[in-house]
Amino acid sequence: MARKTKKRAPFDPAPHLVADTATETSQRYPDVFQVKQINKVIKYQKIDDNTLEITTEGEIKLRIELWTDTTWRVRYAVEKFANQPSYALHPDRNPKSVDFTVKEDKQQIFIISASISCRIQKKDCRISFHTKDGKKTILEEQESYLQRATILDGTDHLRVSFKTAKEEVFYGLGDKSWSLDLRGRSFDNWNSDAFGYHKEKDPLYRTVPFYYGLQNDQAYGIFLHNTWRTHFDFDSQKDETVRMWAEGGEMDYFFCYGPELNQVAQSYHQLTGTPELPPLWALGFHQCRWSYYPEARVRKLADTFRELQIPCDAIYLDIDYMDGYRCFTWNQDYFPKPGEMIRDIAEQGFQTVVMIDPGIRVDKDYHVYQQGVEKDYFCRRANGELMRGPVWPADCVWPDYTRADVRKWWGELYRELYEDNSISGFWNDMNEPAVFKVNSLTFPDHVMHDNDGHPSDHKPVHNIYGQQMSRGTYDGLKSIKPEKRPFVLTRASFSGGQRYAAVWTGDNVASWEHLELANRQCQRLSISGFSLVGTDIGGFVNQPSPELLIRWLQLGIFHPVFRVHSMGNNIDGAAEADADAIKASEATLRLDQEPWVFGEPYTSQARKAIEFRYRLLPYLYTSVYQNVQQGTPVLRSLAFEDQTDKKAQKRENEFMLGDHLLVSPVVKPGVKSHNTYLPSGDWVNYYNGNHYVGPRNHRQSVKEDTIPLYVRGGAIIPNYPVQQYVYELNIETVELRAYYGKDNVESSFYQDAGEGYEHEKGQYRHHKYTTSSGKNSFLIEQKIEGKYEGDLSAFEIKLFGLPFEPQQLFIDGVAIQVIDKEGDAYVIVAPSDFKTVEVSG
């Protein structure tokens, strides 16, 4: 009879520890492993107003810090706790004064706040979190904390494990090409260059060691505050256990209680911060390829967008704009007068974004290399040699961004591009860091870093290297042009990196599978802190079919970063900026992914999708503002809409954009009818006002040029007129699409100058709406905050889904006779500062 074996979790560096106790492991491998497990409590003491420290019989101590009533920090250490800066936590975030009491009995220590009761078992220090009344268990450790060292490598395994119920679901963890529910799988967090990655490929470009647990309608979050290589196992062995471990550093995690998923998201953002408002143009449509050159081709690209009346706000220049891949330089053959070109296309409404990589070419005549060597700013190996390796140049060195002076120097290098050449934004790529070598594709572990005054090898720095590059970029741009909002896009990052840069999902593939992955990845990144997120629309690798490109554009409408990017087919020898170069480049046009490459009817379908994005800009900008102010994710998986709904918990295609739009993208080829799950509530078809009551599945026919979109009944969605770029028009009238609903609903429309920082001084206008409905009436109430004086003077209010024909209209109590009908909506015009609009049948 075959012997039954227990399935091991993928990526577990010590799989025997999963099943064995610390004692069994030590007995089995006495000459190799040194396992320390937290033991019986000896004493505990309150060491400040927020912290309880527990001493045990062994060497390990435990600290529990209350940062807020519902956010608690748990730390384990041998002898003393680490004291070094955090790359993840917002520098202005510190524990608040929290009232809590400490009690004990023979078996347990109790720490009780206004919402949480924490219990620590005296015999082995196992922790559990409960509601204050103790009736519901939120999270409970399965085993007590342990750490392992080997004679050769020292400490390499720090682990906690938690019990999980069979029905519990897990979300988050940043960017994983996996189902939204993480259950049943182990994951590895190690920033990796993942060119052409596939479904279930792990790890990818970013590390976000934060996840949500949801069971018994209660949500909590766990943020592992550790930059080393980390691992999460969500019950992959079917033993109802979640395991979380790191390969070094300190076991330091935050427990964030909801009980709502959105409350957990807000708590995580309170710890790690939110981005500042991006410039409005950053939410427009962006066009990119590897690469647009020479200058004549860039000009032709800009002209074509305007001739075809397809909106676009930004054109990107990939690595070939540089002189021999030397960052902060120009190839003078391709771009003899870059500043002039950039200013010319700016007059057409285009912003220019260029790529900057961390790999600096070894060249004694190259000023960046010269300065870095002179000031000793580049990373070195343990033996003192410069860390050298190949990326785009065959011989590169890399700045040590974990030094404040290096970050400052790096930021200043942008001055010529940003100030003299009028570049608008910067794209930090290859910063995992990527190295073109077999097998590892990154730095060896022995590379040394300053680590902001706490010198270390590469292992604790690897996951934050890209984040600190974008930090240096962001801070430099703020210093050079303090009046301008920076736009930085980064490939690699870590928790907290949302404070410095937007992200995209990396080098994906032109396939329907990747369209599905794009949908999931952006949802996951958004709920994991990175709301300013998008994908390479159409796929970076290979060429999409016309249908795939259109469906991807339709999904991208609802992603904050709305960028087409492709490998294309690089021009060979087209150095002359003349008609011959343009002709040569156009020969490869059908390998690119501009919106017009496939001709009609696809050009019109692409234009329609992009125009829709520009109509939705005020709603999207408002949703981003809410993320900045409150930490509410811009994109939310359907479970965030109704976490008590078991079907909603498992849905992956539909998602919420902001508070009120439910998006149901088409991610399969040849679809003629499409199924959408609508959670509990009143939902209205965005286009025609038809009503549906959830929870239910709704199947509807779909056309090639639209995707299903629903609005919460009672919501108001602001729309701008179509513009070719965001600052083209002085917008005097904004369309408000108001949807009749059964419940009282609050909506918002936030606006400011779209650039600069005057909004922080009150120069904004925040329109807040409340709707209420009767059988034969619909009322809109408006309150306005802020002092911004823009061009807006009137609203064109379109009423959808009214169950009655309007007979009377009152604006601020004054009867108005004019009610027009336009398609499926009734249309009225009101001054922008109206207080009430009421219609009745």
Tab-separated table of N, CA, C and O in Angstrom, residues 713-777:
chain	number	residue	atom	x	y	z
A	713	GLY	N	-28.140	52.985	-7.491
A	713	GLY	CA	-29.346	53.801	-7.539
A	713	GLY	C	-29.269	54.948	-6.554
A	713	GLY	O	-28.912	54.762	-5.393
A	714	GLY	N	-29.566	56.166	-7.032
A	714	GLY	CA	-29.485	57.356	-6.199
A	714	GLY	C	-28.183	58.117	-6.347
A	714	GLY	O	-28.054	59.227	-5.820
A	715	ALA	N	-27.203	57.547	-7.074
A	715	ALA	CA	-25.897	58.191	-7.203
A	715	ALA	C	-25.919	59.273	-8.278
A	715	ALA	O	-26.764	59.278	-9.180
A	716	ILE	N	-24.949	60.174	-8.178
A	716	ILE	CA	-24.740	61.220	-9.172
A	716	ILE	C	-23.319	61.106	-9.692
A	716	ILE	O	-22.359	61.080	-8.917
A	717	ILE	N	-23.172	61.028	-11.013
A	717	ILE	CA	-21.878	60.845	-11.656
A	717	ILE	C	-21.582	62.067	-12.520
A	717	ILE	O	-22.270	62.317	-13.516
A	718	PRO	N	-20.568	62.869	-12.170
A	718	PRO	CA	-20.229	64.037	-12.994
A	718	PRO	C	-19.496	63.630	-14.263
A	718	PRO	O	-18.672	62.707	-14.252
A	719	ASN	N	-19.804	64.292	-15.358
A	719	ASN	CA	-19.145	64.062	-16.657
A	719	ASN	C	-18.643	65.379	-17.227
A	719	ASN	O	-19.371	66.388	-17.192
A	720	TYR	N	-17.425	65.355	-17.764
A	720	TYR	CA	-16.919	66.495	-18.526
A	720	TYR	C	-17.289	66.329	-19.999
A	720	TYR	O	-17.523	65.198	-20.465
A	721	PRO	N	-17.306	67.419	-20.748
A	721	PRO	CA	-17.364	67.277	-22.200
A	721	PRO	C	-16.077	66.639	-22.692
A	721	PRO	O	-15.037	66.693	-22.026
A	722	VAL	N	-16.112	66.003	-23.859
A	722	VAL	CA	-14.913	65.391	-24.421
A	722	VAL	C	-13.910	66.475	-24.775
A	722	VAL	O	-14.253	67.489	-25.381
A	723	GLN	N	-12.671	66.260	-24.367
A	723	GLN	CA	-11.566	67.141	-24.716
A	723	GLN	C	-10.473	66.310	-25.376
A	723	GLN	O	-10.372	65.106	-25.143
A	724	GLN	N	-9.638	66.944	-26.158
A	724	GLN	CA	-8.502	66.250	-26.748
A	724	GLN	C	-7.352	66.129	-25.752
A	724	GLN	O	-6.469	65.298	-25.911
A	725	TYR	N	-7.370	66.940	-24.722
A	725	TYR	CA	-6.450	66.843	-23.592
A	725	TYR	C	-7.075	67.625	-22.449
A	725	TYR	O	-7.990	68.436	-22.650
A	726	VAL	N	-6.616	67.396	-21.232
A	726	VAL	CA	-7.400	67.821	-20.074
A	726	VAL	C	-7.518	69.330	-19.909
A	726	VAL	O	-8.463	69.805	-19.310
A	727	TYR	N	-6.571	70.085	-20.436
A	727	TYR	CA	-6.641	71.536	-20.258
A	727	TYR	C	-7.112	72.251	-21.516
A	727	TYR	O	-6.961	73.463	-21.637
A	728	GLU	N	-7.686	71.502	-22.454
A	728	GLU	CA	-8.065	72.116	-23.731
A	728	GLU	C	-9.194	73.123	-23.577
A	728	GLU	O	-9.176	74.195	-24.177
A	729	LEU	N	-10.196	72.805	-22.765
A	729	LEU	CA	-11.403	73.618	-22.683
A	729	LEU	C	-11.508	74.333	-21.333
A	729	LEU	O	-11.065	73.806	-20.308
A	730	ASN	N	-12.090	75.502	-21.364
A	730	ASN	CA	-12.560	76.145	-20.139
A	730	ASN	C	-13.976	75.630	-19.898
A	730	ASN	O	-14.924	76.065	-20.558
A	731	ILE	N	-14.104	74.704	-18.985
A	731	ILE	CA	-15.372	73.991	-18.831
A	731	ILE	C	-16.332	74.815	-17.982
A	731	ILE	O	-16.132	74.987	-16.780
A	732	GLU	N	-17.356	75.316	-18.623
A	732	GLU	CA	-18.351	76.149	-17.950
A	732	GLU	C	-19.574	75.356	-17.518
A	732	GLU	O	-20.251	75.734	-16.571
A	733	THR	N	-19.858	74.257	-18.233
A	733	THR	CA	-21.018	73.422	-17.902
A	733	THR	C	-20.573	71.982	-17.736
A	733	THR	O	-19.869	71.438	-18.597
A	734	VAL	N	-20.952	71.383	-16.629
A	734	VAL	CA	-20.654	69.983	-16.346
A	734	VAL	C	-21.950	69.200	-16.334
A	734	VAL	O	-22.960	69.654	-15.789
A	735	GLU	N	-21.885	68.021	-16.931
A	735	GLU	CA	-23.062	67.144	-16.929
A	735	GLU	C	-23.097	66.343	-15.631
A	735	GLU	O	-22.103	65.724	-15.244
A	736	LEU	N	-24.229	66.375	-14.947
A	736	LEU	CA	-24.458	65.528	-13.777
A	736	LEU	C	-25.470	64.461	-14.160
A	736	LEU	O	-26.638	64.766	-14.447
A	737	ARG	N	-25.041	63.225	-14.170
A	737	ARG	CA	-25.941	62.106	-14.468
A	737	ARG	C	-26.497	61.615	-13.137
A	737	ARG	O	-25.773	61.029	-12.327
A	738	ALA	N	-27.781	61.883	-12.901
A	738	ALA	CA	-28.435	61.545	-11.630
A	738	ALA	C	-29.344	60.345	-11.845
A	738	ALA	O	-30.180	60.345	-12.764
A	739	TYR	N	-29.183	59.326	-11.008
A	739	TYR	CA	-29.902	58.063	-11.172
A	739	TYR	C	-30.887	57.870	-10.024
A	739	TYR	O	-30.493	57.825	-8.856
A	740	TYR	N	-32.145	57.772	-10.377
A	740	TYR	CA	-33.184	57.545	-9.380
A	740	TYR	C	-32.877	56.249	-8.627
A	740	TYR	O	-32.459	55.240	-9.217
A	741	GLY	N	-33.073	56.285	-7.304
A	741	GLY	CA	-32.845	55.088	-6.495
A	741	GLY	C	-33.780	55.034	-5.317
A	741	GLY	O	-34.446	56.010	-4.970
A	742	LYS	N	-33.811	53.902	-4.672
A	742	LYS	CA	-34.727	53.691	-3.550
A	742	LYS	C	-34.189	54.246	-2.239
A	742	LYS	O	-34.954	54.504	-1.307
A	743	ASP	N	-32.870	54.401	-2.154
A	743	ASP	CA	-32.256	54.816	-0.894
A	743	ASP	C	-31.693	56.229	-0.996
A	743	ASP	O	-31.423	56.731	-2.092
A	744	ASN	N	-31.509	56.863	0.150
A	744	ASN	CA	-30.788	58.127	0.189
A	744	ASN	C	-29.303	57.840	-0.056
A	744	ASN	O	-28.714	56.981	0.610
A	745	VAL	N	-28.716	58.537	-0.981
A	745	VAL	CA	-27.333	58.250	-1.381
A	745	VAL	C	-26.545	59.555	-1.418
A	745	VAL	O	-27.043	60.579	-1.888
A	746	GLU	N	-25.293	59.490	-0.942
A	746	GLU	CA	-24.388	60.638	-0.993
A	746	GLU	C	-23.378	60.458	-2.118
A	746	GLU	O	-22.838	59.365	-2.312
A	747	SER	N	-23.133	61.530	-2.869
A	747	SER	CA	-22.173	61.526	-3.969
A	747	SER	C	-21.320	62.784	-3.880
A	747	SER	O	-21.677	63.737	-3.167
A	748	SER	N	-20.207	62.789	-4.629
A	748	SER	CA	-19.285	63.916	-4.582
A	748	SER	C	-18.794	64.275	-5.971
A	748	SER	O	-18.730	63.429	-6.866
A	749	PHE	N	-18.401	65.512	-6.107
A	749	PHE	CA	-17.696	66.004	-7.290
A	749	PHE	C	-16.650	66.989	-6.787
A	749	PHE	O	-16.983	68.070	-6.316
A	750	TYR	N	-15.379	66.572	-6.876
A	750	TYR	CA	-14.273	67.406	-6.400
A	750	TYR	C	-13.552	68.002	-7.597
A	750	TYR	O	-13.276	67.310	-8.580
A	751	GLN	N	-13.223	69.287	-7.522
A	751	GLN	CA	-12.427	69.908	-8.573
A	751	GLN	C	-11.471	70.938	-7.988
A	751	GLN	O	-11.728	71.523	-6.932
A	752	ASP	N	-10.357	71.084	-8.654
A	752	ASP	CA	-9.403	72.152	-8.348
A	752	ASP	C	-8.689	72.494	-9.646
A	752	ASP	O	-9.160	72.125	-10.732
A	753	ALA	N	-7.574	73.172	-9.579
A	753	ALA	CA	-6.883	73.597	-10.800
A	753	ALA	C	-6.278	72.433	-11.571
A	753	ALA	O	-5.872	72.601	-12.724
A	754	GLY	N	-6.190	71.243	-10.951
A	754	GLY	CA	-5.619	70.087	-11.622
A	754	GLY	C	-4.108	70.085	-11.656
A	754	GLY	O	-3.485	69.184	-12.216
A	755	GLU	N	-3.493	71.067	-11.052
A	755	GLU	CA	-2.046	71.206	-11.002
A	755	GLU	C	-1.703	72.113	-9.836
A	755	GLU	O	-2.520	72.902	-9.377
A	756	GLY	N	-0.481	71.986	-9.317
A	756	GLY	CA	-0.045	72.841	-8.228
A	756	GLY	C	-0.654	72.470	-6.885
A	756	GLY	O	-1.307	71.430	-6.733
A	757	TYR	N	-0.473	73.366	-5.902
A	757	TYR	CA	-0.828	73.048	-4.526
A	757	TYR	C	-1.762	74.075	-3.883
A	757	TYR	O	-1.932	74.074	-2.670
A	758	GLU	N	-2.385	74.901	-4.703
A	758	GLU	CA	-3.302	75.886	-4.137
A	758	GLU	C	-4.500	75.208	-3.477
A	758	GLU	O	-5.131	75.793	-2.589
A	759	HIS	N	-4.808	73.973	-3.894
A	759	HIS	CA	-5.934	73.266	-3.264
A	759	HIS	C	-5.675	73.019	-1.785
A	759	HIS	O	-6.617	72.905	-1.001
A	760	GLU	N	-4.393	72.945	-1.396
A	760	GLU	CA	-4.072	72.749	0.020
A	760	GLU	C	-4.322	74.016	0.839
A	760	GLU	O	-4.298	73.974	2.063
A	761	LYS	N	-4.538	75.135	0.149
A	761	LYS	CA	-4.840	76.406	0.808
A	761	LYS	C	-6.314	76.776	0.655
A	761	LYS	O	-6.682	77.933	0.837
A	762	GLY	N	-7.123	75.791	0.308
A	762	GLY	CA	-8.562	76.030	0.201
A	762	GLY	C	-9.040	76.308	-1.196
A	762	GLY	O	-10.258	76.495	-1.401
A	763	GLN	N	-8.132	76.313	-2.192
A	763	GLN	CA	-8.546	76.588	-3.565
A	763	GLN	C	-9.019	75.301	-4.240
A	763	GLN	O	-8.373	74.742	-5.121
A	764	TYR	N	-10.147	74.838	-3.784
A	764	TYR	CA	-10.815	73.672	-4.372
A	764	TYR	C	-12.308	73.902	-4.252
A	764	TYR	O	-12.778	74.784	-3.514
A	765	ARG	N	-13.069	73.116	-4.961
A	765	ARG	CA	-14.534	73.168	-4.850
A	765	ARG	C	-15.026	71.732	-4.729
A	765	ARG	O	-14.805	70.919	-5.628
A	766	HIS	N	-15.630	71.431	-3.601
A	766	HIS	CA	-16.118	70.079	-3.339
A	766	HIS	C	-17.638	70.125	-3.265
A	766	HIS	O	-18.207	70.639	-2.298
A	767	HIS	N	-18.276	69.614	-4.301
A	767	HIS	CA	-19.734	69.544	-4.357
A	767	HIS	C	-20.169	68.224	-3.718
A	767	HIS	O	-19.733	67.143	-4.135
A	768	LYS	N	-21.033	68.301	-2.731
A	768	LYS	CA	-21.534	67.101	-2.056
A	768	LYS	C	-23.031	67.016	-2.262
A	768	LYS	O	-23.769	67.965	-1.970
A	769	TYR	N	-23.474	65.867	-2.773
A	769	TYR	CA	-24.881	65.690	-3.123
A	769	TYR	C	-25.513	64.608	-2.261
A	769	TYR	O	-24.887	63.609	-1.906
A	770	THR	N	-26.776	64.827	-1.938
A	770	THR	CA	-27.605	63.801	-1.312
A	770	THR	C	-28.888	63.694	-2.112
A	770	THR	O	-29.525	64.713	-2.417
A	771	THR	N	-29.241	62.481	-2.480
A	771	THR	CA	-30.496	62.274	-3.205
A	771	THR	C	-31.472	61.506	-2.329
A	771	THR	O	-31.083	60.672	-1.515
A	772	SER	N	-32.738	61.804	-2.497
A	772	SER	CA	-33.808	61.057	-1.837
A	772	SER	C	-34.954	60.922	-2.824
A	772	SER	O	-35.201	61.814	-3.644
A	773	SER	N	-35.633	59.797	-2.732
A	773	SER	CA	-36.646	59.475	-3.736
A	773	SER	C	-37.971	59.114	-3.089
A	773	SER	O	-38.023	58.492	-2.027
A	774	GLY	N	-39.045	59.504	-3.758
A	774	GLY	CA	-40.385	59.067	-3.409
A	774	GLY	C	-41.000	58.363	-4.602
A	774	GLY	O	-40.389	58.267	-5.671
A	775	LYS	N	-42.213	57.899	-4.433
A	775	LYS	CA	-42.874	57.199	-5.522
A	775	LYS	C	-43.002	58.079	-6.749
A	775	LYS	O	-42.860	57.613	-7.887
A	776	ASN	N	-43.248	59.356	-6.527
A	776	ASN	CA	-43.437	60.294	-7.638
A	776	ASN	C	-42.562	61.531	-7.471
A	776	ASN	O	-42.925	62.622	-7.922
A	777	SER	N	-41.406	61.365	-6.829
A	777	SER	CA	-40.543	62.537	-6.636
A	777	SER	C	-39.089	62.116	-6.551
A	777	SER	O	-38.770	60.967	-6.210
